[in-house]
C-alpha positions as a Python dict, from the first residue, in 0.01 Angstrom:
ca = {
    (1, 'X'): (0, 0, 0),
    (2, 'X'): (-368, 47, -74),
    (3, 'X'): (-536, 365, -194),
    (4, 'X'): (-803, 399, 71),
    (5, 'X'): (-843, 568, 408),
    (6, 'X'): (-711, 272, 604),
    (7, 'X'): (-418, 242, 365),
    (8, 'X'): (-297, 600, 418),
    (9, 'X'): (-395, 667, 780),
    (10, 'X'): (-255, 356, 946),
    (11, 'X'): (86, 447, 1088),
    (12, 'X'): (275, 149, 945),
    (13, 'X'): (111, 206, 604),
    (14, 'X'): (205, 575, 608),
    (15, 'X'): (564, 480, 671),
    (16, 'X'): (563, 256, 364),
    (17, 'X'): (423, 535, 146),
    (18, 'X'): (677, 784, 277),
    (19, 'X'): (967, 546, 224),
    (20, 'X'): (867, 530, -142),
    (21, 'X'): (872, 913, -161),
    (22, 'X'): (496, 974, -175),
    (23, 'X'): (364, 1299, -30),
    (24, 'X'): (67, 1215, 191),
    (25, 'X'): (-211, 1439, 321),
    (26, 'X'): (-69, 1632, 618),
    (27, 'X'): (-412, 1683, 774),
    (28, 'X'): (-687, 1472, 923),
    (29, 'X'): (-865, 1353, 609),
    (30, 'X'): (-1186, 1249, 786),
    (31, 'X'): (-1206, 1569, 990),
    (32, 'X'): (-1158, 1783, 678),
    (33, 'X'): (-1416, 1576, 490),
    (34, 'X'): (-1670, 1621, 769),
    (35, 'X'): (-1615, 1999, 783),
    (36, 'X'): (-1642, 2018, 405),
    (37, 'X'): (-1967, 1825, 391),
    (38, 'X'): (-2119, 2040, 665),
    (39, 'X'): (-2010, 2378, 527),
    (40, 'X'): (-1891, 2338, 168),
    (41, 'X'): (-1729, 2632, -5),
    (42, 'X'): (-1624, 2467, -334),
    (43, 'X'): (-1799, 2216, -557),
    (44, 'X'): (-1660, 2097, -888),
    (45, 'X'): (-1847, 1946, -1182),
    (46, 'X'): (-1650, 1693, -1385),
    (47, 'X'): (-1468, 1421, -1192),
    (48, 'X'): (-1216, 1337, -1463),
    (49, 'X'): (-839, 1348, -1492),
    (50, 'X'): (-791, 1725, -1524),
    (51, 'X'): (-983, 1789, -1203),
    (52, 'X'): (-789, 1521, -1018),
    (53, 'X'): (-451, 1644, -1145),
    (54, 'X'): (-510, 2018, -1104),
    (55, 'X'): (-801, 2147, -894),
    (56, 'X'): (-784, 1869, -634),
    (57, 'X'): (-406, 1911, -608),
    (58, 'X'): (-438, 2287, -551),
    (59, 'X'): (-676, 2220, -264),
    (60, 'X'): (-448, 1947, -128),
    (61, 'X'): (-143, 2174, -125),
    (62, 'X'): (-336, 2447, 55),
    (63, 'X'): (-471, 2200, 308),
    (64, 'X'): (-119, 2068, 370),
    (65, 'X'): (4, 2424, 423),
    (66, 'X'): (-276, 2497, 671),
    (67, 'X'): (-423, 2765, 441),
    (68, 'X'): (-753, 2581, 392),
    (69, 'X'): (-958, 2397, 649),
    (70, 'X'): (-1197, 2234, 401),
    (71, 'X'): (-1162, 2051, 72),
    (72, 'X'): (-1373, 2006, -242),
    (73, 'X'): (-1695, 1828, -328),
    (74, 'X'): (-1711, 1681, -678),
    (75, 'X'): (-2010, 1589, -895),
    (76, 'X'): (-2001, 1388, -1216),
    (77, 'X'): (-2284, 1448, -1459),
    (78, 'X'): (-2178, 1260, -1771),
    (79, 'X'): (-2039, 924, -1663),
    (80, 'X'): (-2165, 812, -1323),
    (81, 'X'): (-1942, 503, -1334),
    (82, 'X'): (-1641, 724, -1259),
    (83, 'X'): (-1784, 778, -911),
    (84, 'X'): (-1907, 422, -868),
    (85, 'X'): (-1597, 242, -993),
    (86, 'X'): (-1310, 478, -906),
    (87, 'X'): (-1396, 727, -631),
    (88, 'X'): (-1610, 510, -402),
    (89, 'X'): (-1382, 202, -390),
    (90, 'X'): (-1086, 425, -298),
    (91, 'X'): (-1263, 643, -39),
    (92, 'X'): (-1233, 941, -279),
    (93, 'X'): (-852, 919, -266),
    (94, 'X'): (-622, 909, -568),
    (95, 'X'): (-260, 944, -668),
    (96, 'X'): (-139, 1244, -871),
    (97, 'X'): (185, 1178, -1056),
    (98, 'X'): (372, 1478, -1196),
    (99, 'X'): (605, 1389, -1484),
    (100, 'X'): (889, 1638, -1499),
    (101, 'X'): (1104, 1714, -1800),
    (102, 'X'): (1423, 1628, -1608),
    (103, 'X'): (1300, 1271, -1563),
    (104, 'X'): (1202, 1299, -1199),
    (105, 'X'): (847, 1240, -1081),
    (106, 'X'): (645, 1370, -789),
    (107, 'X'): (390, 1134, -635),
    (108, 'X'): (111, 1261, -413),
    (109, 'X'): (-178, 1081, -248),
    (110, 'X'): (-465, 1327, -284),
    (111, 'X'): (-721, 1344, -4),
    (112, 'X'): (-884, 1681, -71),
    (113, 'X'): (-1205, 1539, -222),
    (114, 'X'): (-1450, 1520, 67),
    (115, 'X'): (-1743, 1369, -122),
    (116, 'X'): (-1807, 1249, -478),
    (117, 'X'): (-2163, 1242, -609),
    (118, 'X'): (-2335, 1147, -933),
    (119, 'X'): (-2517, 1446, -1082),
    (120, 'X'): (-2814, 1221, -1150),
    (121, 'X'): (-3167, 1351, -1106),
    (122, 'X'): (-3295, 992, -1102),
    (123, 'X'): (-3087, 926, -790),
    (124, 'X'): (-3316, 1093, -536),
    (125, 'X'): (-3067, 1078, -250),
    (126, 'X'): (-2774, 1220, -447),
    (127, 'X'): (-2977, 1492, -619),
    (128, 'X'): (-3131, 1600, -288),
    (129, 'X'): (-2783, 1616, -139),
    (130, 'X'): (-2662, 1835, -426),
    (131, 'X'): (-2962, 2066, -383),
    (132, 'X'): (-2877, 2089, -15),
    (133, 'X'): (-2519, 2184, -100),
    (134, 'X'): (-2644, 2460, -327),
    (135, 'X'): (-2884, 2584, -60),
    (136, 'X'): (-2597, 2621, 186),
    (137, 'X'): (-2489, 2981, 245),
    (138, 'X'): (-2126, 2870, 282),
    (139, 'X'): (-2093, 2770, -86),
    (140, 'X'): (-1878, 3026, -267),
    (141, 'X'): (-1787, 2873, -603),
    (142, 'X'): (-1878, 2599, -844),
    (143, 'X'): (-1610, 2512, -1098),
    (144, 'X'): (-1643, 2304, -1414),
    (145, 'X'): (-1434, 2079, -1640),
    (146, 'X'): (-1705, 1920, -1853),
    (147, 'X'): (-1560, 2003, -2201),
    (148, 'X'): (-1709, 2260, -2435),
    (149, 'X'): (-1975, 2013, -2550),
    (150, 'X'): (-2112, 2002, -2196),
    (151, 'X'): (-2255, 2354, -2232),
    (152, 'X'): (-2425, 2289, -2565),
    (153, 'X'): (-2804, 2292, -2584),
    (154, 'X'): (-2836, 2235, -2960),
    (155, 'X'): (-2721, 1987, -3223),
    (156, 'X'): (-2514, 2061, -3536),
    (157, 'X'): (-2829, 2186, -3712),
    (158, 'X'): (-2910, 2430, -3434),
    (159, 'X'): (-3207, 2230, -3307),
    (160, 'X'): (-3256, 2182, -2933),
    (161, 'X'): (-3121, 1851, -2809),
    (162, 'X'): (-3408, 1618, -2712),
    (163, 'X'): (-3315, 1613, -2341),
    (164, 'X'): (-3291, 1993, -2336),
    (165, 'X'): (-3628, 2040, -2507),
    (166, 'X'): (-3787, 1798, -2259),
    (167, 'X'): (-3624, 1975, -1966),
    (168, 'X'): (-3740, 2318, -2087),
    (169, 'X'): (-4097, 2189, -2078),
    (170, 'X'): (-4079, 1980, -1760),
    (171, 'X'): (-3900, 2223, -1528),
    (172, 'X'): (-3632, 2184, -1262),
    (173, 'X'): (-3761, 1883, -1068),
    (174, 'X'): (-3588, 1597, -1255),
    (175, 'X'): (-3396, 1735, -1555),
    (176, 'X'): (-3198, 1491, -1771),
    (177, 'X'): (-2955, 1723, -1953),
    (178, 'X'): (-2629, 1834, -1792),
    (179, 'X'): (-2708, 2205, -1801),
    (180, 'X'): (-3064, 2134, -1693),
    (181, 'X'): (-2935, 1964, -1380),
    (182, 'X'): (-2690, 2246, -1306),
    (183, 'X'): (-2967, 2503, -1357),
    (184, 'X'): (-3192, 2308, -1121),
    (185, 'X'): (-2925, 2330, -851),
    (186, 'X'): (-2901, 2705, -902),
    (187, 'X'): (-3277, 2722, -874),
    (188, 'X'): (-3249, 2547, -538),
    (189, 'X'): (-3002, 2818, -431),
    (190, 'X'): (-3240, 3088, -552),
    (191, 'X'): (-3528, 2930, -355),
    (192, 'X'): (-3308, 2916, -44),
    (193, 'X'): (-3285, 3295, -33),
    (194, 'X'): (-3114, 3405, -356),
    (195, 'X'): (-2774, 3334, -208),
    (196, 'X'): (-2471, 3461, -406),
    (197, 'X'): (-2229, 3229, -589),
    (198, 'X'): (-1961, 3227, -860),
    (199, 'X'): (-2016, 2974, -1142),
    (200, 'X'): (-1667, 2928, -1283),
    (201, 'X'): (-1607, 2734, -1602),
    (202, 'X'): (-1246, 2620, -1619),
    (203, 'X'): (-1290, 2440, -1949),
    (204, 'X'): (-1044, 2496, -2229),
    (205, 'X'): (-1264, 2708, -2454),
    (206, 'X'): (-1292, 3075, -2541),
    (207, 'X'): (-1503, 3296, -2315),
    (208, 'X'): (-1606, 2988, -2120),
    (209, 'X'): (-1802, 3185, -1862),
    (210, 'X'): (-2030, 3318, -2135),
    (211, 'X'): (-2101, 2964, -2255),
    (212, 'X'): (-2205, 2860, -1906),
    (213, 'X'): (-2415, 3174, -1859),
    (214, 'X'): (-2589, 3130, -2195),
    (215, 'X'): (-2690, 2774, -2109),
    (216, 'X'): (-2813, 2852, -1756),
    (217, 'X'): (-2999, 3166, -1860),
    (218, 'X'): (-3171, 2974, -2142),
    (219, 'X'): (-3306, 2729, -1886),
    (220, 'X'): (-3411, 3009, -1651),
    (221, 'X'): (-3595, 3187, -1930),
    (222, 'X'): (-3770, 2870, -2050),
    (223, 'X'): (-3877, 2767, -1700),
    (224, 'X'): (-4008, 3112, -1615),
    (225, 'X'): (-4198, 3136, -1944),
    (226, 'X'): (-4344, 2787, -1895),
    (227, 'X'): (-4449, 2863, -1538),
    (228, 'X'): (-4210, 2603, -1400),
    (229, 'X'): (-3998, 2849, -1199),
    (230, 'X'): (-4056, 3166, -1004),
    (231, 'X'): (-4034, 3479, -1218),
    (232, 'X'): (-3750, 3610, -1004),
    (233, 'X'): (-3519, 3321, -1103),
    (234, 'X'): (-3422, 3483, -1432),
    (235, 'X'): (-3353, 3813, -1255),
    (236, 'X'): (-3138, 3624, -1004),
    (237, 'X'): (-2926, 3471, -1282),
    (238, 'X'): (-2882, 3815, -1437),
    (239, 'X'): (-2807, 3988, -1108),
    (240, 'X'): (-2475, 4054, -942),
    (241, 'X'): (-2553, 3771, -701),
    (242, 'X'): (-2450, 3513, -962),
    (243, 'X'): (-2130, 3559, -1160),
    (244, 'X'): (-1994, 3366, -1457),
    (245, 'X'): (-1623, 3456, -1464),
    (246, 'X'): (-1403, 3386, -1762),
    (247, 'X'): (-1094, 3174, -1714),
    (248, 'X'): (-796, 3030, -1901),
    (249, 'X'): (-669, 2686, -1804),
    (250, 'X'): (-361, 2508, -1933),
    (251, 'X'): (-227, 2174, -1812),
    (252, 'X'): (-163, 1865, -2023),
    (253, 'X'): (-322, 1563, -1857),
    (254, 'X'): (-313, 1255, -2082),
    (255, 'X'): (-504, 945, -1987),
    (256, 'X'): (-340, 729, -1717),
    (257, 'X'): (-40, 563, -1880),
    (258, 'X'): (80, 204, -1843),
    (259, 'X'): (440, 317, -1784),
    (260, 'X'): (328, 521, -1482),
    (261, 'X'): (114, 233, -1358),
    (262, 'X'): (425, 12, -1370),
    (263, 'X'): (624, 259, -1157),
    (264, 'X'): (350, 262, -895),
    (265, 'X'): (322, -118, -899),
    (266, 'X'): (696, -151, -845),
    (267, 'X'): (658, 80, -544),
    (268, 'X'): (410, -167, -400),
    (269, 'X'): (84, 19, -466),
    (270, 'X'): (-203, -228, -499),
    (271, 'X'): (-531, -236, -693),
    (272, 'X'): (-419, -2, -972),
    (273, 'X'): (-622, -162, -1250),
    (274, 'X'): (-778, 100, -1479),
    (275, 'X'): (-1146, 91, -1569),
    (276, 'X'): (-1303, 157, -1907),
    (277, 'X'): (-1663, 256, -1840),
    (278, 'X'): (-1963, 177, -2058),
    (279, 'X'): (-1928, 534, -2191),
    (280, 'X'): (-1568, 456, -2287),
    (281, 'X'): (-1412, 675, -2019),
    (282, 'X'): (-1066, 551, -1921),
    (283, 'X'): (-1000, 606, -1552),
    (284, 'X'): (-753, 470, -1300),
    (285, 'X'): (-673, 527, -931),
    (286, 'X'): (-396, 760, -1049),
    (287, 'X'): (-353, 1048, -1290),
    (288, 'X'): (-38, 1160, -1469),
    (289, 'X'): (29, 1514, -1584),
    (290, 'X'): (298, 1765, -1672),
    (291, 'X'): (436, 2001, -1410),
    (292, 'X'): (362, 2324, -1601),
    (293, 'X'): (16, 2461, -1529),
    (294, 'X'): (-173, 2786, -1558),
    (295, 'X'): (-516, 2884, -1429),
    (296, 'X'): (-613, 3247, -1474),
    (297, 'X'): (-958, 3348, -1346),
    (298, 'X'): (-1158, 3670, -1361),
    (299, 'X'): (-1184, 3784, -999),
    (300, 'X'): (-1563, 3809, -964),
    (301, 'X'): (-1687, 3614, -660),
    (302, 'X'): (-2012, 3754, -514),
    (303, 'X'): (-1994, 3531, -204),
    (304, 'X'): (-1623, 3583, -151),
    (305, 'X'): (-1354, 3320, -203),
    (306, 'X'): (-1059, 3166, -20),
    (307, 'X'): (-707, 3282, -102),
    (308, 'X'): (-662, 3035, -387),
    (309, 'X'): (-390, 3257, -534),
    (310, 'X'): (-170, 3102, -266),
    (311, 'X'): (-217, 2776, -455),
    (312, 'X'): (-96, 2925, -781),
    (313, 'X'): (-421, 3048, -940),
    (314, 'X'): (-387, 3391, -1100),
    (315, 'X'): (-681, 3626, -1041),
    (316, 'X'): (-727, 3929, -1263),
    (317, 'X'): (-987, 4125, -1461),
    (318, 'X'): (-1190, 3997, -1757),
    (319, 'X'): (-993, 4189, -2021),
    (320, 'X'): (-668, 4032, -1903),
    (321, 'X'): (-818, 3682, -1901),
    (322, 'X'): (-924, 3744, -2261),
    (323, 'X'): (-572, 3847, -2360),
    (324, 'X'): (-419, 3545, -2188),
    (325, 'X'): (-667, 3312, -2354),
    (326, 'X'): (-602, 3456, -2699),
    (327, 'X'): (-228, 3443, -2640),
    (328, 'X'): (-246, 3073, -2559),
    (329, 'X'): (-515, 2954, -2800),
    (330, 'X'): (-436, 3168, -3103),
    (331, 'X'): (-57, 3177, -3102),
    (332, 'X'): (157, 3051, -2817),
    (333, 'X'): (43, 2693, -2753),
    (334, 'X'): (-259, 2550, -2933),
    (335, 'X'): (-145, 2626, -3289),
    (336, 'X'): (190, 2463, -3213),
    (337, 'X'): (12, 2156, -3080),
    (338, 'X'): (-194, 2134, -3399),
    (339, 'X'): (120, 2159, -3615),
    (340, 'X'): (269, 1864, -3428),
    (341, 'X'): (-57, 1669, -3434),
    (342, 'X'): (-105, 1694, -3810),
    (343, 'X'): (249, 1621, -3919),
    (344, 'X'): (306, 1372, -3637),
    (345, 'X'): (22, 1157, -3769),
    (346, 'X'): (149, 1185, -4126),
    (347, 'X'): (504, 1095, -4030),
    (348, 'X'): (413, 803, -3804),
    (349, 'X'): (496, 953, -3465),
    (350, 'X'): (317, 833, -3152),
    (351, 'X'): (468, 1067, -2894),
    (352, 'X'): (473, 1445, -2910),
    (353, 'X'): (812, 1452, -2738),
    (354, 'X'): (962, 1234, -3013),
    (355, 'X'): (853, 1491, -3270),
    (356, 'X'): (1065, 1747, -3090),
    (357, 'X'): (1373, 1548, -3195),
    (358, 'X'): (1276, 1606, -3560),
    (359, 'X'): (1465, 1912, -3692),
    (360, 'X'): (1204, 2004, -3953),
    (361, 'X'): (914, 1985, -3708),
    (362, 'X'): (1107, 2183, -3447),
    (363, 'X'): (1175, 2452, -3706),
    (364, 'X'): (809, 2449, -3812),
    (365, 'X'): (671, 2516, -3463),
    (366, 'X'): (940, 2775, -3395),
    (367, 'X'): (848, 2968, -3707),
    (368, 'X'): (472, 2939, -3649),
    (369, 'X'): (513, 3053, -3287),
    (370, 'X'): (792, 3308, -3277),
    (371, 'X'): (795, 3438, -3634),
    (372, 'X'): (432, 3434, -3744),
    (373, 'X'): (245, 3431, -3412),
    (374, 'X'): (424, 3672, -3180),
    (375, 'X'): (386, 3979, -3405),
    (376, 'X'): (9, 3976, -3349),
    (377, 'X'): (0, 3880, -2979),
    (378, 'X'): (-129, 4137, -2732),
    (379, 'X'): (87, 4101, -2422),
    (380, 'X'): (-153, 4037, -2131),
    (381, 'X'): (107, 4153, -1877),
    (382, 'X'): (26, 3877, -1630),
    (383, 'X'): (217, 3624, -1848),
    (384, 'X'): (493, 3698, -2099),
    (385, 'X'): (414, 3558, -2448),
    (386, 'X'): (773, 3486, -2553),
    (387, 'X'): (850, 3319, -2222),
    (388, 'X'): (528, 3119, -2257),
    (389, 'X'): (642, 2984, -2598),
    (390, 'X'): (988, 2919, -2457),
    (391, 'X'): (833, 2700, -2187),
    (392, 'X'): (612, 2521, -2440),
    (393, 'X'): (896, 2435, -2675),
    (394, 'X'): (1180, 2382, -2430),
    (395, 'X'): (1004, 2221, -2133),
    (396, 'X'): (655, 2104, -2214),
    (397, 'X'): (633, 1935, -2555),
    (398, 'X'): (994, 1816, -2529),
    (399, 'X'): (924, 1625, -2208),
    (400, 'X'): (1000, 1260, -2296),
    (401, 'X'): (819, 1136, -1989),
    (402, 'X'): (481, 1281, -2092),
    (403, 'X'): (283, 1013, -2279),
    (404, 'X'): (96, 1259, -2500),
    (405, 'X'): (24, 1171, -2861),
    (406, 'X'): (-35, 1355, -3188),
    (407, 'X'): (-337, 1132, -3241),
    (408, 'X'): (-503, 1266, -2924),
    (409, 'X'): (-433, 1627, -3014),
    (410, 'X'): (-558, 1574, -3372),
    (411, 'X'): (-908, 1508, -3237),
    (412, 'X'): (-1168, 1761, -3360),
    (413, 'X'): (-913, 1960, -3561),
    (414, 'X'): (-1184, 2098, -3792),
    (415, 'X'): (-1332, 2271, -3486),
    (416, 'X'): (-1000, 2425, -3383),
    (417, 'X'): (-846, 2574, -3699),
    (418, 'X'): (-1061, 2888, -3703),
    (419, 'X'): (-931, 2994, -3363),
    (420, 'X'): (-581, 2850, -3374),
    (421, 'X'): (-493, 2999, -3713),
    (422, 'X'): (-787, 3201, -3843),
    (423, 'X'): (-746, 3478, -3586),
    (424, 'X'): (-380, 3523, -3680),
    (425, 'X'): (-470, 3534, -4050),
    (426, 'X'): (-730, 3805, -3977),
    (427, 'X'): (-474, 4005, -3780),
    (428, 'X'): (-232, 3993, -4073),
    (429, 'X'): (-513, 4091, -4307),
    (430, 'X'): (-611, 4400, -4107),
    (431, 'X'): (-276, 4500, -3957),
    (432, 'X'): (-125, 4818, -4102),
    (433, 'X'): (230, 4681, -4104),
    (434, 'X'): (146, 4318, -4182),
    (435, 'X'): (33, 4126, -4487),
    (436, 'X'): (-114, 3780, -4539),
    (437, 'X'): (164, 3734, -4795),
    (438, 'X'): (408, 3730, -4502),
    (439, 'X'): (257, 3405, -4375),
    (440, 'X'): (452, 3110, -4507),
    (441, 'X'): (420, 2838, -4244),
    (442, 'X'): (54, 2867, -4144),
    (443, 'X'): (-54, 2791, -4504),
    (444, 'X'): (177, 2489, -4496),
    (445, 'X'): (3, 2363, -4180),
    (446, 'X'): (-341, 2411, -4338),
    (447, 'X'): (-223, 2221, -4646),
    (448, 'X'): (-87, 1955, -4410),
    (449, 'X'): (-431, 1916, -4256),
    (450, 'X'): (-587, 1863, -4598),
    (451, 'X'): (-316, 1604, -4665),
    (452, 'X'): (-396, 1442, -4328),
    (453, 'X'): (-762, 1409, -4430),
    (454, 'X'): (-658, 1165, -4703),
    (455, 'X'): (-584, 918, -4418),
    (456, 'X'): (-266, 801, -4589),
    (457, 'X'): (67, 854, -4417),
    (458, 'X'): (389, 970, -4579),
    (459, 'X'): (486, 611, -4650),
    (460, 'X'): (168, 559, -4849),
    (461, 'X'): (1, 347, -4579),
    (462, 'X'): (-354, 402, -4457),
    (463, 'X'): (-400, 520, -4098),
    (464, 'X'): (-701, 593, -3879),
    (465, 'X'): (-805, 955, -3849),
    (466, 'X'): (-880, 1090, -3503),
    (467, 'X'): (-1247, 1159, -3421),
    (468, 'X'): (-1383, 1480, -3574),
    (469, 'X'): (-1745, 1591, -3624),
    (470, 'X'): (-1680, 1690, -3988),
    (471, 'X'): (-1517, 1367, -4102),
    (472, 'X'): (-1839, 1241, -4257),
    (473, 'X'): (-1851, 1555, -4471),
    (474, 'X'): (-1480, 1595, -4549),
    (475, 'X'): (-1367, 1237, -4603),
    (476, 'X'): (-1587, 1167, -4912),
    (477, 'X'): (-1442, 1481, -5070),
    (478, 'X'): (-1081, 1389, -4996),
    (479, 'X'): (-1118, 1027, -5111),
    (480, 'X'): (-1145, 1167, -5463),
    (481, 'X'): (-769, 1226, -5447),
    (482, 'X'): (-473, 991, -5440),
    (483, 'X'): (-99, 1037, -5414),
    (484, 'X'): (45, 1169, -5739),
    (485, 'X'): (-261, 1368, -5846),
    (486, 'X'): (-182, 1713, -5981),
    (487, 'X'): (-529, 1848, -6056),
    (488, 'X'): (-640, 1909, -5701),
    (489, 'X'): (-794, 2253, -5672),
    (490, 'X'): (-1145, 2157, -5784),
    (491, 'X'): (-1156, 1896, -5507),
    (492, 'X'): (-1019, 2104, -5219),
    (493, 'X'): (-1174, 2437, -5322),
    (494, 'X'): (-1505, 2381, -5134),
    (495, 'X'): (-1309, 2314, -4818),
    (496, 'X'): (-1077, 2614, -4861),
    (497, 'X'): (-1379, 2838, -4913),
    (498, 'X'): (-1535, 2726, -4585),
    (499, 'X'): (-1487, 3014, -4343),
    (500, 'X'): (-1650, 2810, -4066),
    (501, 'X'): (-1349, 2578, -4075),
    (502, 'X'): (-1064, 2823, -4121),
    (503, 'X'): (-1215, 3136, -3972),
    (504, 'X'): (-1174, 3299, -4314),
    (505, 'X'): (-1242, 3210, -4675),
    (506, 'X'): (-889, 3129, -4793),
    (507, 'X'): (-969, 3264, -5138),
    (508, 'X'): (-1095, 3596, -5008),
    (509, 'X'): (-783, 3655, -4799),
    (510, 'X'): (-548, 3558, -5083),
    (511, 'X'): (-409, 3241, -4922),
    (512, 'X'): (-576, 2970, -5129),
    (513, 'X'): (-312, 2954, -5404),
    (514, 'X'): (-31, 2900, -5154),
    (515, 'X'): (-224, 2632, -4965),
    (516, 'X'): (-313, 2457, -5290),
    (517, 'X'): (49, 2469, -5407),
    (518, 'X'): (178, 2325, -5080),
    (519, 'X'): (-90, 2055, -5088),
    (520, 'X'): (8, 1950, -5440),
    (521, 'X'): (367, 1909, -5324),
    (522, 'X'): (262, 1714, -5015),
    (523, 'X'): (74, 1451, -5220),
    (524, 'X'): (329, 1418, -5500),
    (525, 'X'): (434, 1066, -5394),
    (526, 'X'): (523, 863, -5086),
    (527, 'X'): (787, 1062, -4897),
    (528, 'X'): (659, 1395, -5029),
    (529, 'X'): (561, 1522, -4684),
    (530, 'X'): (916, 1486, -4559),
    (531, 'X'): (1061, 1633, -4880),
    (532, 'X'): (828, 1933, -4859),
    (533, 'X'): (918, 2000, -4497),
    (534, 'X'): (1287, 1981, -4580),
    (535, 'X'): (1240, 2212, -4877),
    (536, 'X'): (1080, 2492, -4676),
    (537, 'X'): (1239, 2440, -4335),
    (538, 'X'): (1601, 2358, -4405),
    (539, 'X'): (1817, 2670, -4367),
}
């Protein structure tokens, strides 16, 4: 059982797959690929696991149901080895494994990707092909999963990144930066007759469409000003011919797990070895993901769109997308994840689902979500906030078959606290019937993060902190403290005053004393984290 065209189209091979309960493409893969290449309607940027587990599966299901006649093109602009070492050897096929909370798994061979290309301006053939795709009138949407950093044009100091500065000056012929290359493709579409298109970020960040627009419009402005692009290009980007819808995406897709690989091997699937690229991307011929998924998109498609709602995507207006995004990021999912990440690392957990067997941690996320979060949620109507939390806590993070870790979720926490907790604190500060004094658990989580930054677990043993852009700034400060210290405020005060981290100055909102008190308890001695959780979370 090989993951390639021959391996899934040969009749005897198909029978083997089906006997092992794999869902195979129910359409002519080569015919669909040919039609897609000739008249593409959908291209996606970012060939990683989320795309393969979500977007490509949506297209596959619609193709199987006869509701689409073409698939997706995918371009990878960060790590070209993903295409070279994973897509090409497998004829753009892959396996999507859905890990359900009841212990069952769904296994699909995905054939909806018609072509995979490196977004590499130095590869003349590939870049010309991508320009041709963007010049094609049939193209309706370009979607993105390139992470929030992919849209950034500046460094931490606010200075233009070297590649971006060079691209601004050189123009759209051979840009090196990600957004420069995307902007060059849009310029090709402009030059081909100002054809309409929707540029749809589906990255997990607030107002993602605005981030994409800001980057593209910056390139358009620079190129027009430098005489490198026609003056009408900037007007085209700002016209109704090009849209940058907002979206909210939610699907947990951890890196391919060895336990899933073993299941596939026992089924008889061959050549499953994962690859770690030179850019440290971990990819395999399969992806594993949870069954719960949400994709809500602002319905603004100047060149029309297929009926993707039949594949489960929710289309609505921008205001509703904003409410859904705030519901998820500020209260109903992301803050709960951060609670589990922080205390999971401190308490030595390595699976999120195991944490949900811990009575104190269960009580903590319930109180942060239902008690402190829900009072400030604006119901978006399209999804019910309480039901959303119910699904998170009873189906998603409890799923023992999902190999997700607190260490993964703890990555970049300093960049997340302002949104995941700061917005709720502000709502309590300004709400007529609410008070910051009512918040008991959110301050405990913030204190827990400060305790986490000491890089010493609750047993007193050192552990490795997850990557975070502020570690170089925060770690020297926190190394001034050790377990048992009682005079802590002078050390943690500069951090608690940092509104860029928390979204608010904890002193100005009247929360600093509580955070400092919790922190002092959490560092009292080995075992103090557990004792503190029991103290405040035992009925």
